[in-house]
Amino acid sequence: MARVGESVGSGHRLGRRAIPTLKKITEAFEQFLHGQKLRLTKQRLEILRLIYATHKHVSAEELYDRLHGDGRASALRISRATVYRTLSLMAEGGFVQALEIGRDRGTLYEHTLGHEHHDHMICIECGRIIEFHDDELEQVQARAIKRQGFREVSHRLNVWGVCARCQKAGKSGSGGGPVSAERGRDQAGD
Amino acid sequence: MARVGESVGSGHRLGRRAIPTLKKITEAFEQFLHGQKLRLTKQRLEILRLIYATHKHVSAEELYDRLHGDGRASALRISRATVYRTLSLMAEGGFVQALEIGRDRGTLYEHTLGHEHHDHMICIECGRIIEFHDDELEQVQARAIKRQGFREVSHRLNVWGVCARCQKAGKSGSGGGPVSAERGRDQAGD
DNA sequence: CTTCTAGATGAGAATGGATCTCAATCCAGA
DNA sequence: TCTGGATTGAGATCCATTCTCATCTAGAAG
């Protein structure tokens, strides 16, 4: 049974910084499934491909929609249930990570392999999610946690505030600025 | 309407470290409501009292249940809707904070006044939530965020891992230890 | 290659946290 | 005390996620 985050790093240790090819990722996934005595199905593969081809944070619903919108996928019907099941399976295996931005919408996911650990800043004006990484911060964090006698498996730092762009736009003042209109749709071209 | 987190710190600046009395808290709440042109109702007061009398993380549902279980409250019927509404109102005002532990259950809340900022460590073995605070960490964090050009309003650090107690209990080994209650797999029978 | 079967899927029902509706009620300023 | 707009209660509703179960299939065995 896969452990929450430890499983990452047990089997599929492909590059920590190099961006792995889809082939490598697929192999790692295959290996993971095999280790768990689970099967490699078309659906799982398709979802894996899609989420690794997407360079933004996606919800299960969004994935589901896209799995249907695309022409190629039309041949393969993937149910909502399977999307959710697969997503949670991939989360266990460390292939994706749930974000848990305190949004109204559902959980967002991002792929993790070849994606160095990072934290998130969520702009309360425009809704954009910005990733950042800071070595010093990570170190101090790890030290602080260890100091508590806690053995860390994973952590998540979310910061809410106003992004640089919105600050410049001047909306960041005080009044009741309308908190953006939905989401910053930066649809990656896939 | 109050803004997301900025409203905190505008009106009710009572002690940052001393534990405020219920009276002080109530006054601050009153002041906050007044500033927002909102009314001080029995329900709001009751919920405030209850959550400030509770020194653990509670869900809306739990509060709702308790508001009914108690003898005194029996006179005052508080609906689920009001609990949710009030909770979110108090979150806006900075009187409570939503936790968003990635648990199966709903959102958990904790009161904030007289409760220095802290982070959370969630034990994946026993499920306990441990609070901790580290000055150095906070400083480095603030610096790192500012370095990104981001204007922070609030942040939340959650750490998942194994608590000291569970480590001692030896359950923390490696091979497929049962991760406390919850099962990893979503499949039904096993 | 064919069989066989436990794991996997699809469709849709079920679940459950959170929100919404709206008539009745209640603060709080005049 | 009066009055109007804010607030509430009860339950409907929304919606993300999970569950059920009949059917299908990956993949090991023969």
Short mmCIF file of C-alpha atoms (C1' of nucleotides) in Angstrom, two decimals:
data_model
loop_
_atom_site.label_atom_id
_atom_site.label_comp_id
_atom_site.label_asym_id
_atom_site.label_seq_id
_atom_site.Cartn_x
_atom_site.Cartn_y
_atom_site.Cartn_z
CA MET A 1 0.00 0.00 0.00
CA ALA A 2 1.44 3.31 -0.96
CA ARG A 3 2.25 5.65 1.83
CA VAL A 4 1.22 9.21 1.66
CA GLY A 5 4.26 10.83 0.29
CA GLU A 6 7.02 8.48 1.07
CA SER A 7 6.26 6.31 -1.86
CA VAL A 8 7.66 9.08 -3.93
CA GLY A 9 11.27 8.37 -4.00
CA SER A 10 11.02 4.71 -3.48
CA GLY A 11 10.55 3.45 -6.97
CA HIS A 12 10.50 6.06 -9.63
CA ARG A 13 13.34 8.37 -8.89
CA LEU A 14 13.62 10.11 -12.12
CA GLY A 15 15.28 13.45 -12.35
CA ARG A 16 14.70 15.98 -9.66
CA ARG A 17 15.23 18.93 -11.84
CA ALA A 18 15.41 17.79 -15.41
CA ILE A 19 12.01 17.71 -17.03
CA PRO A 20 11.33 14.06 -17.67
CA THR A 21 9.93 12.97 -20.96
CA LEU A 22 6.44 11.65 -21.19
CA LYS A 23 7.95 8.28 -21.85
CA LYS A 24 9.92 8.34 -18.64
CA ILE A 25 6.88 9.42 -16.72
CA THR A 26 4.80 6.70 -18.22
CA GLU A 27 7.42 4.16 -17.32
CA ALA A 28 7.54 5.39 -13.78
CA PHE A 29 3.80 5.18 -13.56
CA GLU A 30 3.83 1.69 -14.98
CA GLN A 31 6.42 0.69 -12.46
CA PHE A 32 4.41 2.20 -9.64
CA LEU A 33 1.26 0.40 -10.70
CA HIS A 34 3.10 -2.84 -11.08
CA GLY A 35 4.57 -2.51 -7.65
CA GLN A 36 1.11 -2.00 -6.27
CA LYS A 37 -0.26 -4.89 -8.29
CA LEU A 38 -2.53 -2.54 -10.09
CA ARG A 39 -3.26 -2.50 -13.78
CA LEU A 40 -2.15 -0.16 -16.45
CA THR A 41 -5.34 0.80 -18.20
CA LYS A 42 -5.96 3.06 -21.16
CA GLN A 43 -7.87 5.39 -18.92
CA ARG A 44 -5.08 5.76 -16.42
CA LEU A 45 -2.59 6.38 -19.16
CA GLU A 46 -4.75 8.94 -20.83
CA ILE A 47 -5.28 10.85 -17.64
CA LEU A 48 -1.60 10.73 -16.85
CA ARG A 49 -0.74 12.08 -20.28
CA LEU A 50 -3.26 14.83 -20.05
CA ILE A 51 -2.22 16.05 -16.66
CA TYR A 52 1.41 16.02 -17.62
CA ALA A 53 0.65 17.91 -20.78
CA THR A 54 -1.07 20.58 -18.76
CA HIS A 55 1.06 23.24 -17.17
CA LYS A 56 -1.39 24.76 -14.85
CA HIS A 57 -3.50 23.68 -11.94
CA VAL A 58 -6.53 21.70 -12.96
CA SER A 59 -9.59 20.39 -11.25
CA ALA A 60 -10.98 16.92 -11.74
CA GLU A 61 -13.91 18.42 -13.54
CA GLU A 62 -11.67 20.30 -15.91
CA LEU A 63 -9.78 17.16 -16.74
CA TYR A 64 -13.00 15.34 -17.32
CA ASP A 65 -14.20 18.01 -19.70
CA ARG A 66 -10.99 18.04 -21.62
CA LEU A 67 -10.91 14.31 -21.89
CA HIS A 68 -14.11 14.65 -23.80
CA GLY A 69 -13.53 17.80 -25.74
CA ASP A 70 -10.45 16.49 -27.45
CA GLY A 71 -11.02 14.65 -30.63
CA ARG A 72 -8.63 11.88 -29.91
CA ALA A 73 -10.16 11.05 -26.62
CA SER A 74 -13.58 10.74 -28.08
CA ALA A 75 -12.91 7.12 -28.78
CA LEU A 76 -12.19 6.48 -25.14
CA ARG A 77 -14.98 7.23 -22.75
CA ILE A 78 -13.66 8.07 -19.31
CA SER A 79 -16.11 8.52 -16.52
CA ARG A 80 -16.00 11.11 -13.84
CA ALA A 81 -15.54 8.39 -11.27
CA THR A 82 -12.46 7.14 -13.03
CA VAL A 83 -10.98 10.60 -13.19
CA TYR A 84 -11.38 10.99 -9.46
CA ARG A 85 -10.17 7.50 -8.73
CA THR A 86 -7.14 7.91 -10.91
CA LEU A 87 -6.32 11.30 -9.53
CA SER A 88 -6.29 10.00 -6.00
CA LEU A 89 -4.27 7.01 -7.11
CA MET A 90 -1.71 9.27 -8.73
CA ALA A 91 -1.62 11.41 -5.64
CA GLU A 92 -0.77 8.37 -3.57
CA GLY A 93 1.99 7.51 -5.95
CA GLY A 94 3.29 11.01 -5.86
CA PHE A 95 2.58 11.73 -9.51
CA VAL A 96 0.28 14.58 -8.76
CA GLN A 97 -0.38 16.77 -5.80
CA ALA A 98 -3.61 18.21 -4.56
CA LEU A 99 -3.42 21.92 -3.92
CA GLU A 100 -6.21 22.73 -1.54
CA ILE A 101 -6.34 26.36 -2.27
CA GLY A 102 -9.19 27.53 -0.14
CA ARG A 103 -11.20 28.30 -3.21
CA ASP A 104 -14.83 27.85 -3.76
CA ARG A 105 -14.22 25.42 -6.57
CA GLY A 106 -13.01 21.95 -5.97
CA THR A 107 -9.53 20.67 -5.41
CA LEU A 108 -6.87 21.57 -7.91
CA TYR A 109 -4.10 19.25 -9.00
CA GLU A 110 -0.69 19.69 -10.50
CA HIS A 111 1.78 17.12 -11.73
CA THR A 112 4.88 16.70 -9.64
CA LEU A 113 7.51 14.69 -11.46
CA GLY A 114 10.14 16.96 -12.89
CA HIS A 115 8.53 19.74 -10.98
CA GLU A 116 10.68 20.86 -8.12
CA HIS A 117 8.88 21.44 -4.84
CA HIS A 118 7.43 24.89 -4.62
CA ASP A 119 5.00 26.95 -2.64
CA HIS A 120 2.03 28.92 -3.82
CA MET A 121 1.01 32.51 -3.60
CA ILE A 122 -2.63 33.14 -4.32
CA CYS A 123 -3.58 36.64 -5.37
CA ILE A 124 -6.80 37.68 -3.71
CA GLU A 125 -7.35 40.33 -6.35
CA CYS A 126 -7.02 38.44 -9.60
CA GLY A 127 -7.09 34.88 -8.36
CA ARG A 128 -3.86 33.96 -10.02
CA ILE A 129 -1.74 31.27 -8.43
CA ILE A 130 1.95 31.96 -8.49
CA GLU A 131 4.54 29.33 -7.74
CA PHE A 132 7.77 30.13 -6.04
CA HIS A 133 10.64 28.39 -4.43
CA ASP A 134 13.14 29.60 -1.91
CA ASP A 135 16.00 27.44 -0.75
CA GLU A 136 16.69 29.30 2.43
CA LEU A 137 13.06 29.08 3.34
CA GLU A 138 13.00 25.36 2.77
CA GLN A 139 16.02 24.86 4.93
CA VAL A 140 14.79 26.93 7.80
CA GLN A 141 11.46 25.23 7.54
CA ALA A 142 12.94 21.75 7.67
CA ARG A 143 15.02 22.73 10.64
CA ALA A 144 12.09 24.23 12.50
CA ILE A 145 10.01 21.14 11.94
CA LYS A 146 12.73 18.79 13.01
CA ARG A 147 13.21 20.90 16.09
CA GLN A 148 9.66 19.98 17.02
CA GLY A 149 10.50 16.33 16.94
CA PHE A 150 8.26 15.86 13.95
CA ARG A 151 9.27 13.68 11.03
CA GLU A 152 8.10 15.48 7.95
CA VAL A 153 6.72 13.67 4.99
CA SER A 154 5.45 16.64 3.07
CA HIS A 155 4.38 20.19 3.60
CA ARG A 156 2.43 22.88 1.91
CA LEU A 157 2.78 26.61 2.22
CA ASN A 158 0.09 28.82 0.76
CA VAL A 159 0.33 32.56 0.87
CA TRP A 160 -2.61 34.83 0.20
CA GLY A 161 -2.10 38.42 -0.73
CA VAL A 162 -1.74 40.77 -3.65
CA CYS A 163 0.53 39.93 -6.55
CA ALA A 164 2.96 42.41 -8.00
CA ARG A 165 0.84 42.97 -11.07
CA CYS A 166 -2.25 43.85 -9.09
CA GLN A 167 -0.25 46.07 -6.80
CA LYS A 168 0.90 48.06 -9.80
CA ALA A 169 -2.60 48.15 -11.16
CA GLY A 170 -3.40 50.10 -8.06
CA LYS A 171 -6.34 48.01 -7.15
CA SER A 172 -4.57 46.98 -4.03
CA GLY A 173 -5.63 50.03 -2.11
CA SER A 174 -8.30 49.57 0.47
CA GLY A 175 -11.77 49.99 -0.88
CA GLY A 176 -14.01 47.15 -1.87
CA GLY A 177 -12.36 46.19 -5.07
CA PRO A 178 -14.12 43.43 -6.90
CA VAL A 179 -12.06 40.37 -6.30
CA SER A 180 -11.34 39.57 -9.91
CA ALA A 181 -13.73 37.94 -12.23
CA GLU A 182 -13.38 34.25 -11.84
CA ARG A 183 -10.01 32.96 -12.84
CA GLY A 184 -7.01 34.03 -14.77
CA ARG A 185 -7.53 31.83 -17.71
CA ASP A 186 -4.03 31.29 -18.93
CA GLN A 187 -4.92 28.17 -20.80
CA ALA A 188 -1.61 26.58 -21.58
CA GLY A 189 -1.58 25.65 -25.19
CA ASP A 190 -0.91 22.08 -24.19
CA MET B 1 -18.39 43.92 3.14
CA ALA B 2 -15.14 43.24 4.84
CA ARG B 3 -12.15 42.39 2.79
CA VAL B 4 -10.55 39.05 3.01
CA GLY B 5 -7.97 39.47 5.64
CA GLU B 6 -7.04 43.03 5.61
CA SER B 7 -9.85 43.97 7.86
CA VAL B 8 -7.97 42.18 10.54
CA GLY B 9 -5.98 44.72 12.35
CA SER B 10 -8.13 47.65 11.56
CA GLY B 11 -10.44 47.83 14.48
CA HIS B 12 -9.96 45.35 17.23
CA ARG B 13 -6.34 45.38 18.16
CA LEU B 14 -6.47 43.69 21.44
CA GLY B 15 -3.49 41.99 22.88
CA ARG B 16 -1.25 40.04 20.57
CA ARG B 17 -0.02 37.65 23.16
CA ALA B 18 -2.04 38.00 26.28
CA ILE B 19 -5.09 35.80 26.31
CA PRO B 20 -8.01 38.17 26.10
CA THR B 21 -11.02 37.66 28.27
CA LEU B 22 -14.28 36.66 26.78
CA LYS B 23 -15.50 40.11 27.56
CA LYS B 24 -12.73 41.71 25.57
CA ILE B 25 -13.37 39.39 22.70
CA THR B 26 -17.03 40.14 22.73
CA GLU B 27 -16.33 43.82 22.72
CA ALA B 28 -13.99 43.47 19.81
CA PHE B 29 -16.60 41.52 17.94
CA GLU B 30 -19.20 44.09 18.73
CA GLN B 31 -16.91 46.77 17.49
CA PHE B 32 -16.20 44.88 14.33
CA LEU B 33 -19.87 44.34 13.62
CA HIS B 34 -20.63 47.93 14.29
CA GLY B 35 -17.91 49.04 11.94
CA GLN B 36 -19.42 46.86 9.26
CA LYS B 37 -22.89 48.09 10.04
CA LEU B 38 -23.89 44.63 11.02
CA ARG B 39 -25.97 43.64 13.96
CA LEU B 40 -25.05 41.96 17.17
CA THR B 41 -27.43 39.07 17.48
CA LYS B 42 -27.82 36.41 20.12
CA GLN B 43 -26.83 33.78 17.63
CA ARG B 44 -23.62 35.49 16.68
CA LEU B 45 -22.72 35.99 20.29
CA GLU B 46 -23.45 32.44 21.20
CA ILE B 47 -21.33 31.09 18.38
CA LEU B 48 -18.51 33.43 19.28
CA ARG B 49 -18.63 32.32 22.89
CA LEU B 50 -18.67 28.71 21.99
CA ILE B 51 -15.78 28.84 19.60
CA TYR B 52 -13.70 30.84 22.02
CA ALA B 53 -14.47 28.39 24.76
CA THR B 54 -13.23 25.58 22.58
CA HIS B 55 -9.52 24.96 22.50
CA LYS B 56 -9.33 22.68 19.57
CA HIS B 57 -10.17 22.77 15.92
CA VAL B 58 -13.85 22.42 15.23
CA SER B 59 -15.99 21.97 12.18
CA ALA B 60 -19.18 23.87 11.51
CA GLU B 61 -21.09 20.68 12.02
CA GLU B 62 -19.48 20.11 15.38
CA LEU B 63 -20.38 23.59 16.50
CA TYR B 64 -23.90 23.09 15.32
CA ASP B 65 -24.20 19.88 17.30
CA ARG B 66 -22.81 21.44 20.41
CA LEU B 67 -25.04 24.43 20.15
CA HIS B 68 -27.86 22.00 20.51
CA GLY B 69 -26.48 19.51 22.94
CA ASP B 70 -25.86 22.07 25.64
CA GLY B 71 -28.67 22.71 27.97
CA ARG B 72 -28.35 26.44 28.04
CA ALA B 73 -28.45 26.75 24.30
CA SER B 74 -31.60 24.79 24.04
CA ALA B 75 -33.56 27.97 24.39
CA LEU B 76 -31.85 29.47 21.40
CA ARG B 77 -32.31 27.62 18.18
CA ILE B 78 -29.44 28.23 15.81
CA SER B 79 -29.68 26.88 12.32
CA ARG B 80 -26.93 25.28 10.36
CA ALA B 81 -27.08 28.15 7.91
CA THR B 82 -26.44 30.64 10.64
CA VAL B 83 -23.49 28.69 11.90
CA TYR B 84 -21.93 28.72 8.46
CA ARG B 85 -22.79 32.35 7.87
CA THR B 86 -21.41 33.43 11.20
CA LEU B 87 -18.29 31.39 10.82
CA SER B 88 -17.50 32.99 7.52
CA LEU B 89 -18.31 36.38 8.93
CA MET B 90 -15.95 35.81 11.81
CA ALA B 91 -13.31 34.60 9.43
CA GLU B 92 -13.60 37.83 7.51
CA GLY B 93 -13.22 39.76 10.70
CA GLY B 94 -10.24 37.74 11.70
CA PHE B 95 -11.88 36.19 14.72
CA VAL B 96 -11.49 32.68 13.45
CA GLN B 97 -9.39 31.03 10.87
CA ALA B 98 -10.25 28.20 8.54
CA LEU B 99 -7.71 25.43 8.56
CA GLU B 100 -8.15 23.48 5.37
CA ILE B 101 -6.42 20.42 6.51
CA GLY B 102 -6.74 18.15 3.56
CA ARG B 103 -8.94 15.83 5.50
CA ASP B 104 -12.03 14.10 4.40
CA ARG B 105 -14.14 16.04 6.86
CA GLY B 106 -15.15 19.58 6.26
CA THR B 107 -13.26 22.72 7.05
CA LEU B 108 -11.99 23.12 10.57
CA TYR B 109 -11.90 26.41 12.43
CA GLU B 110 -9.93 27.79 15.31
CA HIS B 111 -10.26 31.07 17.11
CA THR B 112 -7.47 33.53 16.55
CA LEU B 113 -7.64 36.39 19.03
CA GLY B 114 -5.09 35.92 21.75
CA HIS B 115 -3.76 33.08 19.75
CA GLU B 116 -0.44 33.93 18.21
CA HIS B 117 0.02 32.92 14.61
CA HIS B 118 1.15 29.35 14.29
CA ASP B 119 1.54 26.59 11.79
CA HIS B 120 0.20 23.09 11.87
CA MET B 121 1.74 19.68 11.79
CA ILE B 122 -0.68 16.89 10.99
CA CYS B 123 0.33 13.42 12.06
CA ILE B 124 -0.52 10.90 9.38
CA GLU B 125 -0.40 8.10 11.90
CA CYS B 126 -2.70 9.30 14.63
CA GLY B 127 -4.34 12.25 12.95
CA ARG B 128 -3.41 14.66 15.68
CA ILE B 129 -2.93 18.28 14.74
CA ILE B 130 -0.03 19.94 16.47
CA GLU B 131 0.48 23.67 16.50
CA PHE B 132 3.89 25.22 16.48
CA HIS B 133 5.47 28.56 15.98
CA ASP B 134 8.97 29.48 14.98
CA ASP B 135 10.12 33.06 14.82
CA GLU B 136 13.03 32.49 12.54
CA LEU B 137 10.81 30.61 10.16
CA GLU B 138 8.30 33.42 10.10
CA GLN B 139 10.97 35.96 9.36
CA VAL B 140 12.58 34.02 6.58
CA GLN B 141 9.16 33.33 5.16
CA ALA B 142 8.16 36.95 5.17
CA ARG B 143 11.41 37.88 3.52
CA ALA B 144 11.08 35.23 0.83
CA ILE B 145 7.58 36.33 0.02
CA LYS B 146 8.48 39.97 -0.14
CA ARG B 147 11.35 39.08 -2.40
CA GLN B 148 8.77 37.80 -4.86
CA GLY B 149 7.13 41.17 -4.99
CA PHE B 150 4.07 39.75 -3.34
CA ARG B 151 2.21 41.62 -0.64
CA GLU B 152 1.20 39.05 1.89
CA VAL B 153 -2.06 39.20 3.70
CA SER B 154 -1.95 35.80 5.31
CA HIS B 155 -0.31 32.48 4.94
CA ARG B 156 -0.75 28.94 6.02
CA LEU B 157 1.87 26.25 6.47
CA ASN B 158 0.73 22.68 6.94
CA VAL B 159 3.19 19.90 7.52
CA TRP B 160 2.26 16.26 7.21
CA GLY B 161 4.37 13.61 8.82
CA VAL B 162 4.80 11.54 11.92
CA CYS B 163 4.60 13.11 15.33
CA ALA B 164 7.13 12.42 18.03
CA ARG B 165 4.75 10.25 19.96
CA CYS B 166 4.00 8.00 17.02
CA GLN B 167 7.66 7.79 16.18
CA LYS B 168 8.36 6.48 19.64
CA ALA B 169 5.49 4.09 19.39
CA GLY B 170 7.51 2.51 16.66
CA LYS B 171 4.74 2.56 14.16
CA SER B 172 6.75 4.93 12.10
CA GLY B 173 8.88 2.30 10.48
CA SER B 174 8.62 1.82 6.78
CA GLY B 175 6.87 -1.30 5.65
CA GLY B 176 3.19 -0.83 5.01
CA GLY B 177 2.11 0.26 8.42
CA PRO B 178 -1.59 0.96 8.56
CA VAL B 179 -2.01 4.66 8.16
CA SER B 180 -4.24 5.13 11.14
CA ALA B 181 -7.90 5.08 10.34
CA GLU B 182 -8.28 6.01 6.74
CA ARG B 183 -7.51 3.69 3.96
CA GLY B 184 -5.52 4.88 1.05
CA ARG B 185 -7.27 3.04 -1.72
CA ASP B 186 -10.73 4.11 -2.61
CA GLN B 187 -11.88 0.71 -3.67
CA ALA B 188 -14.47 -0.76 -1.42
CA GLY B 189 -13.92 -4.17 0.00
CA ASP B 190 -10.67 -5.48 1.21
"C1'" DC C 1 -3.30 -17.66 -28.81
"C1'" DT C 2 -7.13 -18.63 -25.60
"C1'" DT C 3 -8.84 -18.77 -20.90
"C1'" DC C 4 -9.81 -17.02 -16.76
"C1'" DT C 5 -10.58 -13.79 -13.09
"C1'" DA C 6 -9.65 -10.18 -9.96
"C1'" DG C 7 -9.10 -5.57 -10.77
"C1'" DA C 8 -11.13 -1.56 -13.36
"C1'" DT C 9 -14.64 1.03 -15.50
"C1'" DG C 10 -19.17 3.57 -16.59
"C1'" DA C 11 -23.45 5.39 -15.48
"C1'" DG C 12 -25.88 7.20 -12.40
"C1'" DA C 13 -27.46 7.20 -7.63
"C1'" DA C 14 -26.02 8.61 -3.16
"C1'" DT C 15 -23.53 11.42 0.13
"C1'" DG C 16 -22.55 15.36 2.60
"C1'" DG C 17 -20.62 19.89 3.24
"C1'" DA C 18 -21.92 24.39 2.15
"C1'" DT C 19 -25.07 27.80 0.12
"C1'" DC C 20 -29.39 29.76 -1.16
"C1'" DT C 21 -34.43 31.12 -0.73
"C1'" DC C 22 -37.77 33.59 1.42
"C1'" DA C 23 -41.21 34.42 4.83
"C1'" DA C 24 -41.00 35.47 9.64
"C1'" DT C 25 -38.41 37.73 13.13
"C1'" DC C 26 -35.47 40.88 15.44
"C1'" DC C 27 -31.87 44.72 16.14
"C1'" DA C 28 -31.01 49.34 16.64
"C1'" DG C 29 -31.40 54.08 15.26
"C1'" DA C 30 -34.95 57.71 15.26
"C1'" DT D 1 -42.08 52.79 20.95
"C1'" DC D 2 -41.83 52.51 15.99
"C1'" DT D 3 -40.01 50.94 11.77
"C1'" DG D 4 -37.18 49.19 8.17
"C1'" DG D 5 -33.62 46.72 6.84
"C1'" DA D 6 -30.63 43.13 8.56
"C1'" DT D 7 -30.85 38.37 10.22
"C1'" DT D 8 -32.61 33.99 10.97
"C1'" DG D 9 -34.67 29.12 10.41
"C1'" DA D 10 -36.03 25.39 7.79
"C1'" DG D 11 -35.47 23.08 4.14
"C1'" DA D 12 -34.51 23.02 -0.73
"C1'" DT D 13 -30.63 23.14 -3.57
"C1'" DC D 14 -26.05 22.99 -5.32
"C1'" DC D 15 -22.10 20.59 -6.43
"C1'" DA D 16 -17.78 18.11 -5.67
"C1'" DT D 17 -16.76 13.61 -4.63
"C1'" DT D 18 -17.76 8.81 -3.58
"C1'" DC D 19 -20.28 4.62 -3.94
"C1'" DT D 20 -22.79 0.73 -6.22
"C1'" DC D 21 -22.85 -2.84 -9.18
"C1'" DA D 22 -23.25 -4.94 -13.66
"C1'" DT D 23 -20.07 -5.26 -17.25
"C1'" DC D 24 -15.58 -5.18 -19.20
"C1'" DT D 25 -10.63 -6.01 -19.56
"C1'" DA D 26 -5.60 -6.31 -18.41
"C1'" DG D 27 -2.51 -9.54 -18.04
"C1'" DA D 28 -0.98 -13.90 -15.82
"C1'" DA D 29 -1.45 -18.74 -16.61
"C1'" DG D 30 -1.91 -22.56 -19.56
#
